[in-house]
Tab-separated table of C-alpha atoms in Angstrom:
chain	number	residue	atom	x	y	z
A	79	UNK	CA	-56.740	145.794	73.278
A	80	UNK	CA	-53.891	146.790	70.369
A	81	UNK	CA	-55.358	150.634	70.534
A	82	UNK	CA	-54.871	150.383	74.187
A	83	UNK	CA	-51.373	148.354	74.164
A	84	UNK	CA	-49.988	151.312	71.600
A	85	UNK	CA	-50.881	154.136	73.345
A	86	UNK	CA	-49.187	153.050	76.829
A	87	UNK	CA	-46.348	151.976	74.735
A	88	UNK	CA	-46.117	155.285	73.150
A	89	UNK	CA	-46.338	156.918	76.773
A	90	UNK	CA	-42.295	156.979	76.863
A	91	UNK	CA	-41.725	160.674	78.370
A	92	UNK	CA	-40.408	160.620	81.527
A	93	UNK	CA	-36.948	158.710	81.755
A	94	UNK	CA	-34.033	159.573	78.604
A	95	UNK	CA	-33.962	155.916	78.084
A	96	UNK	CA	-37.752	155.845	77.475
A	97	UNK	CA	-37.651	156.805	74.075
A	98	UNK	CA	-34.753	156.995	71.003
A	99	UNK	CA	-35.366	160.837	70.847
A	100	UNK	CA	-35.160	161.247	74.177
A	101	UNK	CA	-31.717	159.330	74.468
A	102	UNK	CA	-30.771	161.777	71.794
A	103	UNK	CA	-31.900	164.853	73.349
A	104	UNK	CA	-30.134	164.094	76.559
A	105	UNK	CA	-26.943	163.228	75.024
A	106	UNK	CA	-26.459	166.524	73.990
A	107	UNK	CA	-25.799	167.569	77.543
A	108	UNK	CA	-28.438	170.424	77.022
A	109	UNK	CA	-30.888	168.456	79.383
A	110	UNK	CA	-30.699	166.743	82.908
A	111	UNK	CA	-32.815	163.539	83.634
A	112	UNK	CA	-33.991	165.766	86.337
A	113	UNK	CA	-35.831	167.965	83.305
A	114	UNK	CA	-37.385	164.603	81.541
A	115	UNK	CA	-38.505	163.286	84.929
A	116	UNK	CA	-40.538	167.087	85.701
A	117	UNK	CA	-41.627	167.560	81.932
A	118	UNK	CA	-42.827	163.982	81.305
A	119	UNK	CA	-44.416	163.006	84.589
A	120	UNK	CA	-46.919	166.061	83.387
A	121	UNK	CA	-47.147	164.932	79.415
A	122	UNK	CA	-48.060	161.423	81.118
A	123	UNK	CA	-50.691	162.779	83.350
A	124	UNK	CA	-52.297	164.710	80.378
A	125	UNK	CA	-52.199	161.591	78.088
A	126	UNK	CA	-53.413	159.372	80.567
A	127	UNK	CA	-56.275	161.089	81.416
A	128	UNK	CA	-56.947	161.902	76.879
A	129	UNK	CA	-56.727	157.946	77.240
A	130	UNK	CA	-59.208	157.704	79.620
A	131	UNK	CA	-61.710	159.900	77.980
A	132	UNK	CA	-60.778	157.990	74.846
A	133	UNK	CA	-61.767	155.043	76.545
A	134	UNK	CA	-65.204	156.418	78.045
A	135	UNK	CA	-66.553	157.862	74.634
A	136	UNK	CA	-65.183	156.341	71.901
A	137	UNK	CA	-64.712	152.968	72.715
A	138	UNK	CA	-68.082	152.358	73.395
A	139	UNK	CA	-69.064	153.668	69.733
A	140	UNK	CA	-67.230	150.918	68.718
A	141	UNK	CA	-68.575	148.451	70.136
A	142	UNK	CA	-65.236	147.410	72.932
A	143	UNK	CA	-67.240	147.964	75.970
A	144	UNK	CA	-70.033	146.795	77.175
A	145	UNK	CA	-72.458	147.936	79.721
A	146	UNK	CA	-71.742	144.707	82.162
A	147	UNK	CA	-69.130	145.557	83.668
């Protein structure tokens, strides 16, 4: 549950205020919060979907899930 908690948490992409880099990024006036919302909503697609593959190979390896659900 940890390995799952981080990578959500670490899913911070598509609002400025997600993230302290992104914060700093769009206080330099280069972006628009229109730019984080288009670049992040597809980061968070692509990392959701590595998280679900995570979750259907690897976890079983280890022993996390079990075959009754």
């Amino acid at each position: 549950m940890t390995m799952l908690l981080q990578f959500v948490v670490s899913f911070g992409f598509i609002l400025p205020v997600n993230a302290p880099q992104n914060m700093i990024a769009y206080g330099t006036d280069t972006f628009e919060a229109r730019d984080f919302i288009r670049t992040g909503l597809a980061i968070t697609l692509v990392a959701m979907l590595l998280l679900v593959v995570f979750a259907l190979t690897y976890w079983p390896w280890m022993g996390y899930m079990t075959k009754s659900i």
